[in-house]
PDB file of C-alpha atoms in Angstrom:
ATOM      1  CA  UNK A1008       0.000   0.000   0.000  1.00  0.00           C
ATOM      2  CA  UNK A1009       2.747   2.389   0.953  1.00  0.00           C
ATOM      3  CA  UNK A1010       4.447   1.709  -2.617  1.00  0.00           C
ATOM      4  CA  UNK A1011       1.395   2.869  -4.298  1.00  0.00           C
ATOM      5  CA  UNK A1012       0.854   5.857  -2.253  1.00  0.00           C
ATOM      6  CA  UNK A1013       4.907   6.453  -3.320  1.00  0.00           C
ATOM      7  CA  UNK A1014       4.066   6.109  -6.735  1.00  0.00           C
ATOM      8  CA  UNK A1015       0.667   8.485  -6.600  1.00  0.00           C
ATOM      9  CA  UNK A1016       2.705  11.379  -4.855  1.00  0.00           C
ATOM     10  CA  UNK A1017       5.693  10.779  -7.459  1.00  0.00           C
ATOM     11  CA  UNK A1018       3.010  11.193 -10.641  1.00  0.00           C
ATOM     12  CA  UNK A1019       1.363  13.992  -9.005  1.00  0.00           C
ATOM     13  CA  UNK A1020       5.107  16.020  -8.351  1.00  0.00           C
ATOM     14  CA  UNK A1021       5.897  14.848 -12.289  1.00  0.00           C
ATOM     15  CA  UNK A1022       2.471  16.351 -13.450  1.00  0.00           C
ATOM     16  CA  UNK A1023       2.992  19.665 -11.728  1.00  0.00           C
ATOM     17  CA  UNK A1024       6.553  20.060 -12.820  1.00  0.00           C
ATOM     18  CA  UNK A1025       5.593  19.529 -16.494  1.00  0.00           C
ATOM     19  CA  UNK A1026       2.080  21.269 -16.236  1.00  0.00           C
ATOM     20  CA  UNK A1027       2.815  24.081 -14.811  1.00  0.00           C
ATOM     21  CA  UNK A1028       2.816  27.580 -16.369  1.00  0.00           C
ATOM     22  CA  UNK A1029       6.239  28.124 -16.265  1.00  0.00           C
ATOM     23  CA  UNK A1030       9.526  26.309 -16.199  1.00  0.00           C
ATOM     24  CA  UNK A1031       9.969  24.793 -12.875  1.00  0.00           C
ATOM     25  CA  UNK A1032      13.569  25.460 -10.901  1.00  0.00           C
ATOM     26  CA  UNK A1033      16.462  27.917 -11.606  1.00  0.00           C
ATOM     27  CA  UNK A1034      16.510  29.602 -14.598  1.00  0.00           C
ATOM     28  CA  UNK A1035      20.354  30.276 -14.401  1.00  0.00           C
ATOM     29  CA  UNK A1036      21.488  27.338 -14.047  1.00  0.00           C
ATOM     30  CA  UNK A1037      23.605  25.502 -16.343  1.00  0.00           C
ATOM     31  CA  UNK A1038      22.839  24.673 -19.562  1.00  0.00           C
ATOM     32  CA  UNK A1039      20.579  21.607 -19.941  1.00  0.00           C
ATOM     33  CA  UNK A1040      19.760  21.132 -15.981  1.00  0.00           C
ATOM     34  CA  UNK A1041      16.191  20.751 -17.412  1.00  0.00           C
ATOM     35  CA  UNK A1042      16.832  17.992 -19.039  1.00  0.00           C
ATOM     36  CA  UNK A1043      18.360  16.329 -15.483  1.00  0.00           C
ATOM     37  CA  UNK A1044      14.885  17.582 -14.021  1.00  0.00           C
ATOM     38  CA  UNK A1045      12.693  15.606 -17.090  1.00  0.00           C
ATOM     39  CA  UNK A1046      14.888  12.555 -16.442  1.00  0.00           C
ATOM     40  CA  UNK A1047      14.301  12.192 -12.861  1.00  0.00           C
ATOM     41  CA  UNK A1048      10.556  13.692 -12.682  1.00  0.00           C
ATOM     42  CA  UNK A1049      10.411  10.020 -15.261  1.00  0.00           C
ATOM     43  CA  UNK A1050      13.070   7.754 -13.720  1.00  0.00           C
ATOM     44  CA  UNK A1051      11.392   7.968 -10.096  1.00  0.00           C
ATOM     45  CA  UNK A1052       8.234   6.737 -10.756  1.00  0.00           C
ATOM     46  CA  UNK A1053       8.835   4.405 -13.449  1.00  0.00           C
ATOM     47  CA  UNK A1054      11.944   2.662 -10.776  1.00  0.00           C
ATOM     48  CA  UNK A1055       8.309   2.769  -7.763  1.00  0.00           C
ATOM     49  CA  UNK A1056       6.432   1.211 -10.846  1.00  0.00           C
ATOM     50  CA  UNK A1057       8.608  -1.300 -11.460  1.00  0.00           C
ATOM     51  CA  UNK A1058       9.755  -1.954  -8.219  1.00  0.00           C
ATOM     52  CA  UNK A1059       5.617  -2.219  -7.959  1.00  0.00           C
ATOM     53  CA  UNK A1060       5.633  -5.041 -10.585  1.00  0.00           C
ATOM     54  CA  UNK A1061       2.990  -2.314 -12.511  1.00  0.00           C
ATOM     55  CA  UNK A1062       4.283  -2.721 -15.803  1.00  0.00           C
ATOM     56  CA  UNK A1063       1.192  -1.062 -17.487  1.00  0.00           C
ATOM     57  CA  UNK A1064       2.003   1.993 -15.530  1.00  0.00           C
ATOM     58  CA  UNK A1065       5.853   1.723 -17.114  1.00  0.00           C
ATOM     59  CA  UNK A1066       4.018   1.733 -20.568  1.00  0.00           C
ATOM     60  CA  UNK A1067       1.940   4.583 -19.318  1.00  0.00           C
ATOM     61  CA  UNK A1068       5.057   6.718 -18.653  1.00  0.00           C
ATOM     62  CA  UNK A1069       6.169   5.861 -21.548  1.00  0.00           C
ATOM     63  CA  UNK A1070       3.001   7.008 -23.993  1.00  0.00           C
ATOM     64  CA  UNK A1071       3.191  10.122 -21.585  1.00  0.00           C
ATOM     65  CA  UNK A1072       7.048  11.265 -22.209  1.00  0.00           C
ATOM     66  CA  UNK A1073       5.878  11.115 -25.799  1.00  0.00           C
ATOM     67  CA  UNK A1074       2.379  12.979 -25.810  1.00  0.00           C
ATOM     68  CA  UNK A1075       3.351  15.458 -22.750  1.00  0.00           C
ATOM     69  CA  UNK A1076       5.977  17.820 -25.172  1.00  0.00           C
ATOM     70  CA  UNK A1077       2.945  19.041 -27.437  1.00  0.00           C
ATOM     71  CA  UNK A1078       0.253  18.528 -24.698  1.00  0.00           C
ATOM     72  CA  UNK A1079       2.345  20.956 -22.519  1.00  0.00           C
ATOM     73  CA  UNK A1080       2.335  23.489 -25.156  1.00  0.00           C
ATOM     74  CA  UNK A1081      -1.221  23.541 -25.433  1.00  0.00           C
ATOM     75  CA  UNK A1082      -1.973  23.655 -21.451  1.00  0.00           C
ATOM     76  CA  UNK A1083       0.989  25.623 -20.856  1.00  0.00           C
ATOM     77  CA  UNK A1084       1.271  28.244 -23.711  1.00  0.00           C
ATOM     78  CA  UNK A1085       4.714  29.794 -22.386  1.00  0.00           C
ATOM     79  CA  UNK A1086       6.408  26.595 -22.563  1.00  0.00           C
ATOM     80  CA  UNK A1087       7.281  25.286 -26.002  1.00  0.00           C
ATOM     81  CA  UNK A1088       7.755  21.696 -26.509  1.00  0.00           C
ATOM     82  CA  UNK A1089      11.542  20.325 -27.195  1.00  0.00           C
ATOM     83  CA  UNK A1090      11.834  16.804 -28.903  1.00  0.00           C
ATOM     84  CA  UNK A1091      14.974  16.859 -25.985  1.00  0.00           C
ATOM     85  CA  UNK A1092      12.854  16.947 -23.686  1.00  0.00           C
ATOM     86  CA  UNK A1093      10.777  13.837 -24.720  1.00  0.00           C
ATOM     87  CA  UNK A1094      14.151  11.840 -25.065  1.00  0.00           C
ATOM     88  CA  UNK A1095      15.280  12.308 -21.374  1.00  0.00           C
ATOM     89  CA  UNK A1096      11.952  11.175 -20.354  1.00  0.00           C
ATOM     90  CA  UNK A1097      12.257   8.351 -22.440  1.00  0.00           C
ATOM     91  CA  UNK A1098      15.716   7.714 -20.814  1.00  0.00           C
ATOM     92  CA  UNK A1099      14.697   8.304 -17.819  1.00  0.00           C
ATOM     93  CA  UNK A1100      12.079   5.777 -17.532  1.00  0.00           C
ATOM     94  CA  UNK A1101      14.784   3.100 -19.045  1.00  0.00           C
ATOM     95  CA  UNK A1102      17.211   4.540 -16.430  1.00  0.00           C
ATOM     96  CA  UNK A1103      14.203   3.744 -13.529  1.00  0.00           C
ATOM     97  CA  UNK A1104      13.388   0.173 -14.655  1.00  0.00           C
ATOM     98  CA  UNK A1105      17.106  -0.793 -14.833  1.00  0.00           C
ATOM     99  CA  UNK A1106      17.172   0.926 -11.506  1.00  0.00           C
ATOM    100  CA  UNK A1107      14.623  -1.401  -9.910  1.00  0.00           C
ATOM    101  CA  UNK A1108      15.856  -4.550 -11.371  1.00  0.00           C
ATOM    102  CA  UNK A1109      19.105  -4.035 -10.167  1.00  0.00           C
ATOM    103  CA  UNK A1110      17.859  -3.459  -6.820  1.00  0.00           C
ATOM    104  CA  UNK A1111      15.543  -6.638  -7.102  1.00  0.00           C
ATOM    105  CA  UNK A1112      18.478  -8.824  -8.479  1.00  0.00           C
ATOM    106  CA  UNK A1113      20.660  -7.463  -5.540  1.00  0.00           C
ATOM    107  CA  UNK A1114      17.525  -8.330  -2.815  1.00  0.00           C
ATOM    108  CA  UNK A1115      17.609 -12.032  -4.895  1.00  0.00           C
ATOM    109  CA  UNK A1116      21.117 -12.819  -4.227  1.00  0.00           C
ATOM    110  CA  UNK A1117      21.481 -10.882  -0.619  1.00  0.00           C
ATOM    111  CA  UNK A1118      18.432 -13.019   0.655  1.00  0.00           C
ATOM    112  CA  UNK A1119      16.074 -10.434   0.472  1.00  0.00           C
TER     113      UNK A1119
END
């Protein structure tokens, strides 16, 4: 239950940060911190998800990184999609899953 209530709060953070009217974070920072911030907001809850054993939520994430660029643009009209963007979602969701299964094949052979 407490995984799922991880993975809720973790979708709902994601949603804001790419929802909202404006660029989340520093705006000086360096060059490309957004995309760290796009693969996070995607590795976290796809590693909870997977981690979960909720593979159709993994595929959700996935069909989101790819419609949330243009959807953003239309709910958010000051932020303009980047096709960069969609790629370090899409990494990090692949960087979450191999996350969890590493820590699942490290429980395995500890005795976990």
């Amino acid at each position: 239950m407490i995984g799922w209530l991880v993975l809720v709060v973790t979708l709902v953070v994601q949603a804001v940060g790419l929802y909202s009217p404006t660029v989340p974070g520093p705006q000086d920072g360096p060059p490309g911190l957004d995309k760290v911030g796009h693969l996070v907001a995607f590795a976290v809850p796809a590693a909870v998800a997977a981690l979960l054993g909720a593979r159709w939520v993994v595929v959700a994430l996935v069909v989101h990184a790819v419609v949330s660029e243009p959807l953003q643009s239309q709910l958010a009209p000051l932020r303009q999609p980047d096709v960069l963007d969609a790629l370090a979602d899409l990494a990090g969701i692949a960087v979450g899953v191999a996350v969890a299964r590493a820590l699942r094949r490290r429980s395995v052979i500890m005795g976990g």
